[in-house]
CSV table of C-alpha atoms in Angstrom, one decimal:
chain,number,residue,atom,x,y,z
R,1,MET,CA,13.7,14.2,-14.6
R,2,SER,CA,13.6,17.8,-15.8
R,3,SER,CA,12.2,16.6,-19.1
R,4,ASN,CA,9.0,16.0,-17.2
R,5,GLU,CA,8.5,19.6,-16.4
R,6,GLU,CA,6.4,20.4,-19.4
R,7,LEU,CA,3.8,17.9,-18.1
R,8,LEU,CA,2.9,20.1,-15.2
R,9,ASP,CA,0.3,22.8,-15.6
R,10,ASN,CA,-1.1,25.6,-13.6
R,11,THR,CA,-4.8,24.6,-13.5
R,12,GLN,CA,-5.9,24.3,-9.9
R,13,PRO,CA,-6.0,20.6,-8.9
R,14,ILE,CA,-9.4,19.1,-7.9
R,15,LEU,CA,-9.5,16.6,-5.0
R,16,TYR,CA,-12.4,14.2,-4.8
R,17,SER,CA,-12.6,13.9,-1.0
R,18,TYR,CA,-14.9,12.8,1.8
R,19,TRP,CA,-14.5,14.7,5.1
R,20,ARG,CA,-14.1,11.6,7.3
R,21,SER,CA,-12.1,9.4,4.8
R,22,SER,CA,-8.6,8.9,6.2
R,23,CYS,CA,-7.2,8.3,2.7
R,24,SER,CA,-8.6,11.6,1.5
R,25,TRP,CA,-7.2,13.2,4.6
R,26,ARG,CA,-3.7,11.9,3.9
R,27,VAL,CA,-3.7,13.7,0.6
R,28,ARG,CA,-5.2,16.9,2.0
R,29,ILE,CA,-2.3,17.1,4.5
R,30,CYS,CA,0.2,16.5,1.8
R,31,LEU,CA,-1.3,19.2,-0.5
R,32,ASN,CA,-1.4,21.7,2.5
R,33,LEU,CA,2.1,21.0,3.6
R,34,LYS,CA,3.3,21.6,0.1
R,35,GLU,CA,1.1,24.8,-0.1
R,36,ILE,CA,-0.5,23.6,-3.4
R,37,PRO,CA,-3.9,25.3,-3.8
R,38,TYR,CA,-6.7,22.9,-4.6
R,39,ASP,CA,-10.5,22.7,-4.9
R,40,ILE,CA,-12.4,20.0,-3.1
R,41,LYS,CA,-15.2,18.1,-4.8
R,42,PRO,CA,-17.0,16.3,-2.0
R,43,ILE,CA,-18.1,12.7,-2.7
R,44,SER,CA,-20.4,11.4,0.1
R,45,LEU,CA,-19.7,7.8,1.0
R,46,ILE,CA,-23.1,7.7,2.8
R,47,LYS,CA,-25.6,9.6,0.7
R,48,SER,CA,-27.7,7.6,-1.8
R,49,GLY,CA,-25.8,4.4,-0.9
R,50,GLY,CA,-22.5,6.1,-1.6
R,51,GLU,CA,-21.8,8.6,-4.4
R,52,GLN,CA,-18.5,6.8,-5.1
R,53,HIS,CA,-20.5,4.0,-6.7
R,54,CYS,CA,-22.3,6.2,-9.3
R,55,ASN,CA,-21.4,5.8,-12.9
R,56,GLU,CA,-19.9,9.2,-13.2
R,57,TYR,CA,-17.5,8.8,-10.3
R,58,ARG,CA,-16.6,5.2,-11.4
R,59,GLU,CA,-15.1,6.8,-14.5
R,60,VAL,CA,-12.9,9.0,-12.1
R,61,ASN,CA,-11.9,6.2,-9.8
R,62,PRO,CA,-12.7,2.6,-10.9
R,63,MET,CA,-12.0,1.4,-7.3
R,64,GLU,CA,-15.1,3.5,-6.3
R,65,GLN,CA,-13.2,5.1,-3.5
R,66,VAL,CA,-11.9,8.5,-2.5
R,67,PRO,CA,-9.6,10.2,-3.0
R,68,ALA,CA,-8.9,10.9,-6.6
R,69,LEU,CA,-6.9,13.9,-7.7
R,70,GLN,CA,-7.2,15.7,-11.1
R,71,ILE,CA,-3.9,17.4,-11.7
R,72,ASP,CA,-1.6,18.2,-14.6
R,73,GLY,CA,-4.3,17.0,-17.1
R,74,HIS,CA,-4.5,13.5,-15.5
R,75,THR,CA,-6.7,11.8,-12.9
R,76,LEU,CA,-4.7,10.0,-10.2
R,77,VAL,CA,-6.0,7.5,-7.7
R,78,GLU,CA,-4.7,5.7,-4.6
R,79,SER,CA,-3.5,8.0,-1.9
R,80,LEU,CA,0.1,6.8,-1.7
R,81,ALA,CA,0.5,7.0,-5.5
R,82,ILE,CA,-0.9,10.5,-5.4
R,83,MET,CA,1.3,11.6,-2.6
R,84,GLN,CA,4.5,10.3,-4.2
R,85,TYR,CA,3.5,12.0,-7.5
R,86,LEU,CA,3.2,15.2,-5.6
R,87,GLU,CA,6.5,14.6,-4.0
R,88,GLU,CA,8.2,14.0,-7.3
R,89,THR,CA,6.6,16.8,-9.3
R,90,ARG,CA,6.4,19.4,-6.5
R,91,PRO,CA,9.6,18.9,-4.5
R,92,GLN,CA,9.1,22.1,-2.5
R,93,ARG,CA,8.8,21.3,1.3
R,94,PRO,CA,10.0,17.7,0.8
R,95,LEU,CA,8.1,14.9,2.6
R,96,MET,CA,10.6,12.2,1.9
R,97,PRO,CA,14.1,12.1,3.4
R,98,GLN,CA,17.1,12.0,1.0
R,99,ASP,CA,18.7,9.0,2.7
R,100,PHE,CA,17.8,5.6,1.1
R,101,HIS,CA,17.3,3.8,4.4
R,102,LYS,CA,15.2,6.6,5.9
R,103,ARG,CA,13.1,6.6,2.7
R,104,ALA,CA,12.5,2.9,3.2
R,105,LYS,CA,11.4,3.6,6.8
R,106,VAL,CA,8.9,6.2,5.7
R,107,ARG,CA,7.5,3.8,3.1
R,108,GLU,CA,7.3,0.9,5.6
R,109,LEU,CA,5.2,3.0,8.0
R,110,CYS,CA,3.0,4.2,5.1
R,111,GLU,CA,2.5,0.7,3.8
R,112,ILE,CA,1.7,-0.8,7.3
R,113,ILE,CA,-1.0,1.8,7.7
R,114,ALA,CA,-2.2,1.9,4.0
R,115,SER,CA,-2.2,-1.9,3.4
R,116,GLY,CA,-2.0,-3.5,6.9
R,117,ILE,CA,-4.5,-1.4,8.8
R,118,GLN,CA,-6.8,0.9,6.9
R,119,PRO,CA,-8.2,-1.6,4.3
R,120,LEU,CA,-9.4,-3.9,7.1
R,121,GLN,CA,-11.3,-1.2,8.9
R,122,ASN,CA,-12.7,0.8,6.1
R,123,LEU,CA,-16.4,1.3,5.6
R,124,ILE,CA,-17.0,-1.1,2.7
R,125,VAL,CA,-15.3,-4.0,4.7
R,126,LEU,CA,-17.2,-3.2,7.9
R,127,ILE,CA,-20.5,-3.4,6.0
R,128,HIS,CA,-19.5,-6.9,5.0
R,129,VAL,CA,-18.4,-7.8,8.6
R,130,GLY,CA,-21.8,-6.7,9.9
R,131,GLU,CA,-23.0,-4.2,12.6
R,132,GLU,CA,-22.7,-6.6,15.5
R,133,LYS,CA,-19.0,-7.5,15.0
R,134,LYS,CA,-17.6,-4.4,13.4
R,135,LYS,CA,-16.2,-2.6,16.4
R,136,GLU,CA,-14.3,-5.6,17.7
R,137,TRP,CA,-13.1,-6.3,14.1
R,138,ALA,CA,-11.8,-2.8,13.6
R,139,GLN,CA,-10.2,-2.7,17.1
R,140,HIS,CA,-8.4,-6.0,16.4
R,141,TRP,CA,-6.7,-4.9,13.1
R,142,ILE,CA,-5.9,-1.4,14.3
R,143,THR,CA,-4.3,-2.7,17.5
R,144,ARG,CA,-2.3,-5.3,15.6
R,145,GLY,CA,-1.0,-2.7,13.1
R,146,PHE,CA,-0.3,-0.1,15.8
R,147,ARG,CA,1.8,-2.6,17.7
R,148,ALA,CA,4.1,-2.9,14.6
R,149,VAL,CA,4.0,0.9,14.0
R,150,GLU,CA,5.0,1.6,17.6
R,151,LYS,CA,7.9,-0.9,17.4
R,152,LEU,CA,9.2,0.7,14.1
R,153,LEU,CA,8.9,4.2,15.5
R,154,SER,CA,11.0,3.2,18.5
R,155,THR,CA,14.0,3.2,16.2
R,156,SER,CA,13.0,5.7,13.5
R,157,ALA,CA,11.2,8.5,15.3
R,158,GLY,CA,12.6,11.8,16.3
R,159,LYS,CA,10.2,14.7,16.7
R,160,TYR,CA,8.1,13.0,14.0
R,161,CYS,CA,7.7,9.4,12.6
R,162,VAL,CA,11.1,9.4,10.8
R,163,GLY,CA,13.6,11.9,12.3
R,164,ASP,CA,12.8,15.5,13.0
R,165,GLU,CA,11.1,16.4,9.7
R,166,ILE,CA,7.5,15.8,8.7
R,167,THR,CA,7.3,13.0,6.1
R,168,LEU,CA,4.6,11.1,4.2
R,169,ALA,CA,4.5,8.7,7.2
R,170,ASP,CA,3.1,11.4,9.4
R,171,CYS,CA,0.5,12.2,6.7
R,172,CYS,CA,-0.7,8.6,7.1
R,173,LEU,CA,-0.3,8.2,10.8
R,174,ILE,CA,-2.5,11.1,12.1
R,175,PRO,CA,-5.7,10.1,10.2
R,176,GLN,CA,-5.2,6.5,11.4
R,177,VAL,CA,-5.0,7.7,15.0
R,178,PHE,CA,-8.4,9.5,14.5
R,179,ASN,CA,-9.9,6.2,13.2
R,180,ALA,CA,-8.5,4.4,16.2
R,181,ARG,CA,-10.3,6.8,18.5
R,182,ARG,CA,-13.5,6.4,16.5
R,183,PHE,CA,-13.4,2.7,17.2
R,184,HIS,CA,-12.4,3.2,20.9
R,185,VAL,CA,-9.0,1.5,20.5
R,186,ASP,CA,-7.0,1.6,23.7
R,187,LEU,CA,-4.0,3.8,22.7
R,188,ARG,CA,-2.2,3.7,26.0
R,189,PRO,CA,0.2,1.0,24.8
R,190,PHE,CA,1.4,3.3,22.0
R,191,PRO,CA,3.2,6.3,23.7
R,192,ILE,CA,5.3,7.3,20.6
R,193,ILE,CA,2.2,7.3,18.4
R,194,LEU,CA,0.4,9.5,20.9
R,195,ARG,CA,3.3,11.9,21.3
R,196,ILE,CA,3.6,12.4,17.5
R,197,ASP,CA,-0.2,12.9,17.3
R,198,ARG,CA,-0.1,15.6,20.0
R,199,GLU,CA,2.9,17.2,18.2
R,200,LEU,CA,1.0,17.6,15.0
R,201,GLU,CA,-2.6,18.3,16.2
R,202,SER,CA,-2.0,22.0,16.2
R,203,HIS,CA,0.0,22.2,12.9
R,204,PRO,CA,-1.8,24.4,10.5
R,205,ALA,CA,-1.5,22.0,7.5
R,206,PHE,CA,-2.9,19.2,9.6
R,207,ARG,CA,-5.6,21.3,11.2
R,208,ALA,CA,-6.8,22.5,7.8
R,209,ALA,CA,-7.0,18.9,6.6
R,210,HIS,CA,-8.9,17.7,9.6
R,211,PRO,CA,-12.4,16.1,9.0
R,212,SER,CA,-14.0,18.9,11.1
R,213,SER,CA,-12.6,21.6,8.8
R,214,GLN,CA,-14.0,20.3,5.5
R,215,PRO,CA,-16.6,21.8,3.2
R,216,ASP,CA,-18.7,18.6,3.5
R,217,SER,CA,-18.2,18.1,7.3
R,218,PRO,CA,-21.7,17.9,9.0
R,219,PRO,CA,-22.5,21.0,11.0
R,220,GLU,CA,-22.5,19.2,14.3
R,221,ILE,CA,-18.8,18.3,14.1
R,222,THR,CA,-17.5,21.5,12.5
R,223,LYS,CA,-15.1,23.2,14.8
Q,1,MET,CA,21.8,10.6,-4.1
Q,2,SER,CA,25.4,9.4,-4.6
Q,3,SER,CA,26.2,10.3,-1.0
Q,4,ASN,CA,24.1,7.2,-0.1
Q,5,GLU,CA,26.4,4.8,-1.8
Q,6,GLU,CA,28.5,4.1,1.2
Q,7,LEU,CA,25.4,2.6,2.8
Q,8,LEU,CA,25.3,-0.3,0.4
Q,9,ASP,CA,27.4,-3.4,1.2
Q,10,ASN,CA,28.2,-6.6,-0.6
Q,11,THR,CA,26.9,-9.1,2.0
Q,12,GLN,CA,24.4,-11.3,0.2
Q,13,PRO,CA,20.8,-10.2,1.2
Q,14,ILE,CA,18.6,-12.6,3.1
Q,15,LEU,CA,14.9,-12.8,2.1
Q,16,TYR,CA,12.5,-14.1,4.7
Q,17,SER,CA,9.9,-15.7,2.5
Q,18,TYR,CA,7.1,-18.3,2.3
Q,19,TRP,CA,6.7,-20.2,-1.0
Q,20,ARG,CA,3.0,-19.3,-1.5
Q,21,SER,CA,3.0,-15.8,0.0
Q,22,SER,CA,2.2,-13.4,-2.8
Q,23,CYS,CA,4.0,-10.5,-1.0
Q,24,SER,CA,7.2,-12.6,-0.8
Q,25,TRP,CA,6.8,-13.5,-4.4
Q,26,ARG,CA,6.7,-9.8,-5.5
Q,27,VAL,CA,10.0,-9.2,-3.9
Q,28,ARG,CA,11.5,-12.4,-5.3
Q,29,ILE,CA,10.6,-11.3,-8.9
Q,30,CYS,CA,12.1,-7.9,-8.2
Q,31,LEU,CA,15.4,-9.4,-6.9
Q,32,ASN,CA,15.5,-11.8,-9.9
Q,33,LEU,CA,14.8,-9.1,-12.5
Q,34,LYS,CA,17.6,-7.0,-11.0
Q,35,GLU,CA,19.9,-10.0,-10.9
Q,36,ILE,CA,20.6,-9.5,-7.2
Q,37,PRO,CA,21.8,-12.7,-5.6
Q,38,TYR,CA,20.0,-13.5,-2.4
Q,39,ASP,CA,19.5,-16.3,0.2
Q,40,ILE,CA,16.1,-17.4,1.2
Q,41,LYS,CA,15.2,-18.1,4.8
Q,42,PRO,CA,11.8,-19.9,4.7
Q,43,ILE,CA,9.2,-18.9,7.3
Q,44,SER,CA,6.3,-21.3,7.3
Q,45,LEU,CA,3.0,-19.5,7.7
Q,46,ILE,CA,1.4,-22.9,8.6
Q,47,LYS,CA,3.8,-24.9,10.7
Q,48,SER,CA,3.3,-24.6,14.5
Q,49,GLY,CA,0.5,-22.1,14.1
Q,50,GLY,CA,2.8,-19.9,11.9
Q,51,GLU,CA,6.5,-19.3,12.4
Q,52,GLN,CA,5.9,-15.6,11.7
Q,53,HIS,CA,4.4,-15.3,15.2
Q,54,CYS,CA,7.4,-16.6,17.1
Q,55,ASN,CA,9.4,-14.2,19.2
Q,56,GLU,CA,12.5,-14.4,17.1
Q,57,TYR,CA,10.7,-13.5,13.9
Q,58,ARG,CA,8.7,-10.8,15.5
Q,59,GLU,CA,12.0,-9.0,16.1
Q,60,VAL,CA,12.6,-9.2,12.3
Q,61,ASN,CA,9.1,-8.1,11.3
Q,62,PRO,CA,6.8,-6.7,14.0
Q,63,MET,CA,3.8,-7.1,11.6
Q,64,GLU,CA,4.5,-10.9,11.9
Q,65,GLN,CA,4.3,-11.3,8.1
Q,66,VAL,CA,6.6,-12.2,5.3
Q,67,PRO,CA,8.6,-10.9,3.5
Q,68,ALA,CA,11.4,-9.1,5.3
Q,69,LEU,CA,14.7,-8.4,3.6
Q,70,GLN,CA,18.1,-8.1,5.4
Q,71,ILE,CA,20.2,-5.9,3.1
Q,72,ASP,CA,22.9,-3.3,3.5
Q,73,GLY,CA,23.0,-3.8,7.2
Q,74,HIS,CA,19.3,-3.2,7.7
Q,75,THR,CA,16.1,-5.2,7.9
Q,76,LEU,CA,13.3,-3.9,5.7
Q,77,VAL,CA,9.7,-4.9,5.7
Q,78,GLU,CA,6.6,-4.3,3.6
Q,79,SER,CA,7.0,-5.5,0.0
Q,80,LEU,CA,6.4,-2.2,-1.7
Q,81,ALA,CA,8.9,-0.4,0.6
Q,82,ILE,CA,11.4,-3.1,-0.1
Q,83,MET,CA,10.9,-3.0,-3.9
Q,84,GLN,CA,11.2,0.7,-4.0
Q,85,TYR,CA,14.4,0.6,-1.9
Q,86,LEU,CA,15.9,-1.9,-4.3
Q,87,GLU,CA,14.8,0.4,-7.2
Q,88,GLU,CA,16.5,3.4,-5.6
Q,89,THR,CA,19.7,1.6,-4.5
Q,90,ARG,CA,20.1,-0.8,-7.4
Q,91,PRO,CA,19.0,1.2,-10.5
Q,92,GLN,CA,20.2,-1.5,-12.9
Q,93,ARG,CA,17.3,-3.0,-14.9
Q,94,PRO,CA,14.9,-0.2,-13.9
Q,95,LEU,CA,11.4,-1.3,-12.8
Q,96,MET,CA,10.0,2.2,-12.7
Q,97,PRO,CA,9.5,4.5,-15.7
Q,98,GLN,CA,11.2,7.9,-15.8
Q,99,ASP,CA,8.0,9.8,-16.7
Q,100,PHE,CA,6.2,11.2,-13.7
Q,101,HIS,CA,2.7,10.2,-14.9
Q,102,LYS,CA,3.7,6.7,-15.8
Q,103,ARG,CA,5.4,6.3,-12.4
Q,104,ALA,CA,2.1,7.3,-10.8
Q,105,LYS,CA,0.3,4.7,-13.0
Q,106,VAL,CA,2.7,2.0,-11.8
Q,107,ARG,CA,2.2,3.0,-8.1
Q,108,GLU,CA,-1.6,3.1,-8.6
Q,109,LEU,CA,-1.6,-0.5,-9.8
Q,110,CYS,CA,0.8,-1.6,-7.1
Q,111,GLU,CA,-1.4,0.0,-4.4
Q,112,ILE,CA,-4.7,-1.3,-5.7
Q,113,ILE,CA,-3.2,-4.8,-5.4
Q,114,ALA,CA,-1.2,-4.3,-2.2
Q,115,SER,CA,-3.8,-2.4,-0.3
Q,116,GLY,CA,-7.1,-2.9,-2.1
Q,117,ILE,CA,-7.0,-6.6,-2.8
Q,118,GLN,CA,-4.3,-8.7,-1.1
Q,119,PRO,CA,-4.9,-7.6,2.6
Q,120,LEU,CA,-8.5,-8.7,2.3
Q,121,GLN,CA,-7.8,-12.2,1.1
Q,122,ASN,CA,-4.6,-13.0,3.0
Q,123,LEU,CA,-4.4,-16.0,5.3
Q,124,ILE,CA,-4.8,-14.1,8.6
Q,125,VAL,CA,-8.0,-12.3,7.5
Q,126,LEU,CA,-9.5,-15.5,6.1
Q,127,ILE,CA,-9.0,-17.2,9.4
Q,128,HIS,CA,-11.1,-14.5,11.0
Q,129,VAL,CA,-13.7,-14.7,8.2
Q,130,GLY,CA,-14.1,-18.5,8.9
Q,131,GLU,CA,-13.8,-21.6,6.8
Q,132,GLU,CA,-17.4,-21.5,5.6
Q,133,LYS,CA,-17.4,-18.0,4.1
Q,134,LYS,CA,-13.7,-17.6,3.1
Q,135,LYS,CA,-14.0,-18.6,-0.6
Q,136,GLU,CA,-16.9,-16.2,-1.3
Q,137,TRP,CA,-15.2,-13.4,0.7
Q,138,ALA,CA,-11.9,-13.8,-1.3
Q,139,GLN,CA,-13.7,-14.0,-4.6
Q,140,HIS,CA,-15.6,-10.8,-3.8
Q,141,TRP,CA,-12.6,-8.6,-3.0
Q,142,ILE,CA,-10.4,-10.0,-5.8
Q,143,THR,CA,-13.1,-9.5,-8.4
Q,144,ARG,CA,-13.8,-6.0,-7.2
Q,145,GLY,CA,-10.1,-5.1,-7.3
Q,146,PHE,CA,-9.4,-6.7,-10.7
Q,147,ARG,CA,-12.3,-4.7,-12.2
Q,148,ALA,CA,-10.4,-1.6,-11.3
Q,149,VAL,CA,-7.0,-3.0,-12.4
Q,150,GLU,CA,-8.4,-4.0,-15.8
Q,151,LYS,CA,-9.9,-0.6,-16.3
Q,152,LEU,CA,-6.6,1.2,-15.5
Q,153,LEU,CA,-4.7,-1.3,-17.7
Q,154,SER,CA,-7.0,-0.4,-20.6
Q,155,THR,CA,-5.2,3.0,-20.8
Q,156,SER,CA,-1.8,2.2,-19.3
Q,157,ALA,CA,-0.8,-1.2,-20.7
Q,158,GLY,CA,1.4,-2.0,-23.6
Q,159,LYS,CA,3.1,-5.4,-23.6
Q,160,TYR,CA,3.1,-5.2,-19.8
Q,161,CYS,CA,1.1,-3.3,-17.2
Q,162,VAL,CA,2.5,0.2,-18.0
Q,163,GLY,CA,3.9,0.4,-21.5
Q,164,ASP,CA,6.3,-2.1,-23.0
Q,165,GLU,CA,8.8,-2.5,-20.1
Q,166,ILE,CA,8.3,-4.6,-17.0
Q,167,THR,CA,7.7,-2.5,-13.9
Q,168,LEU,CA,6.9,-3.0,-10.2
Q,169,ALA,CA,3.2,-3.2,-11.3
Q,170,ASP,CA,3.9,-6.5,-13.1
Q,171,CYS,CA,5.8,-7.8,-10.0
Q,172,CYS,CA,2.5,-7.2,-8.0
Q,173,LEU,CA,0.0,-8.4,-10.7
Q,174,ILE,CA,1.3,-11.9,-11.5
Q,175,PRO,CA,1.2,-13.2,-7.9
Q,176,GLN,CA,-2.3,-11.8,-7.5
Q,177,VAL,CA,-3.5,-13.7,-10.6
Q,178,PHE,CA,-2.2,-16.9,-9.0
Q,179,ASN,CA,-4.2,-16.1,-5.8
Q,180,ALA,CA,-7.3,-15.4,-7.9
Q,181,ARG,CA,-7.0,-18.8,-9.5
Q,182,ARG,CA,-6.5,-20.4,-6.1
Q,183,PHE,CA,-9.9,-19.0,-5.0
Q,184,HIS,CA,-11.5,-19.9,-8.4
Q,185,VAL,CA,-12.2,-16.3,-9.4
Q,186,ASP,CA,-13.7,-16.1,-12.9
Q,187,LEU,CA,-11.0,-14.3,-14.8
Q,188,ARG,CA,-12.8,-14.2,-18.2
Q,189,PRO,CA,-13.9,-10.6,-17.7
Q,190,PHE,CA,-10.2,-9.5,-17.4
Q,191,PRO,CA,-8.6,-10.1,-20.8
Q,192,ILE,CA,-5.7,-7.6,-20.4
Q,193,ILE,CA,-4.8,-9.1,-17.0
Q,194,LEU,CA,-4.8,-12.6,-18.6
Q,195,ARG,CA,-2.7,-11.5,-21.6
Q,196,ILE,CA,0.0,-10.0,-19.3
Q,197,ASP,CA,-0.1,-13.1,-17.1
Q,198,ARG,CA,0.5,-15.3,-20.2
Q,199,GLU,CA,3.2,-12.9,-21.4
Q,200,LEU,CA,5.2,-13.2,-18.2
Q,201,GLU,CA,4.6,-16.9,-17.2
Q,202,SER,CA,7.6,-18.1,-19.1
Q,203,HIS,CA,9.9,-15.2,-18.2
Q,204,PRO,CA,13.0,-16.6,-16.3
Q,205,ALA,CA,12.8,-14.1,-13.4
Q,206,PHE,CA,9.1,-14.8,-12.9
Q,207,ARG,CA,9.5,-18.6,-13.2
Q,208,ALA,CA,12.4,-18.7,-10.7
Q,209,ALA,CA,10.2,-16.7,-8.2
Q,210,HIS,CA,7.1,-18.9,-8.7
Q,211,PRO,CA,5.8,-20.7,-5.6
Q,212,SER,CA,6.6,-24.1,-7.2
Q,213,SER,CA,10.3,-23.3,-7.5
Q,214,GLN,CA,11.0,-22.4,-3.9
Q,215,PRO,CA,13.2,-24.2,-1.4
Q,216,ASP,CA,10.2,-24.5,0.9
Q,217,SER,CA,7.6,-25.6,-1.8
Q,218,PRO,CA,6.0,-28.9,-0.8
Q,219,PRO,CA,7.2,-31.8,-3.0
Q,220,GLU,CA,3.7,-32.3,-4.5
Q,221,ILE,CA,3.7,-28.9,-6.2
Q,222,THR,CA,7.3,-28.7,-7.2
Q,223,LYS,CA,7.7,-28.4,-10.9
């Protein structure tokens, strides 16, 4: 796909991000691992009923969600689409294995988290579920998804989710573990998930992407 | 990735599928478009409280969902992971553009449907939402997602979702339109979605994948 190379440009990408958004966090990890410099434009999901719903941002991302990434003269949305675009256009420090079957394993784990867990426990859904039931609701869907993730990891994991190299699956898993803790999910039944989380917690690319290290993190949680 | 070729085998793939499951349907379209012969093993999401929850099937797909595809000596789960595996291993009749930016557009549309719409209106979530509220709930999330899809299509679509060739985005869109109709979503605000749906309704690969053409479709809906 070398004919595509002229599409890339050197303007620094802009990531529309919210400090605690797990989908923004996935992309931050990916950008950091690939050592792609980027600017963050914070979008508060809380302030004024959510800045993601304002007219200006709706033009950036019609789903009214973070993240969105301005890069190479385009605006991209949906974290998995963004991460795979980065993987295809910036192959340095690959985050997908070469082997077809392992690539499928990475995508299975990404999709279980991105479509089977996160959408059911994100802010906009919890608002609809209501204050009273939201903790139980989030715990239910995260536990169900983690059961499947743990089972898949029992055959795919090495040091990380798929083998011994960091992949897009790890970029998705770590933010979801943080969300699980926020909702007080019992993580003891998931030893492989916990081991990978511990393995990556001190990794510089993951630390720099952590909610507590963001320009828009509230002062009380900044490390 | 020619070193991967030895992984492929000629045993006919087996698709675990349910006639009305939109995620199974995506994969059926993809297999049909690529002219990959396959056998269907029906998993009833209704019978006996859902055959997807039985111990035997849980070994096939730990998310206890359809589809799953047995192929090349492996079992794959998650429709988008399966479709991208098929695209990488069976490049005949490509369902992804070559251009990086258009590939991102295809994945954005797939992800909006697969993570932003479908998980919020699937059977297992609607059971939790309850009989009384389920129609309104499904309409809300489908309408919200289709607003974003229509907006993205306004710049990406040609004859189909992205340009003039059928892509994985079309494999995701058509089943979601069917679900929208099931929940009586007002589709008049989405003229591009409706045009693409009409364009593809008579396509042989889409017709053969339709819920009414499945070995497990109930007699009253079989065409």
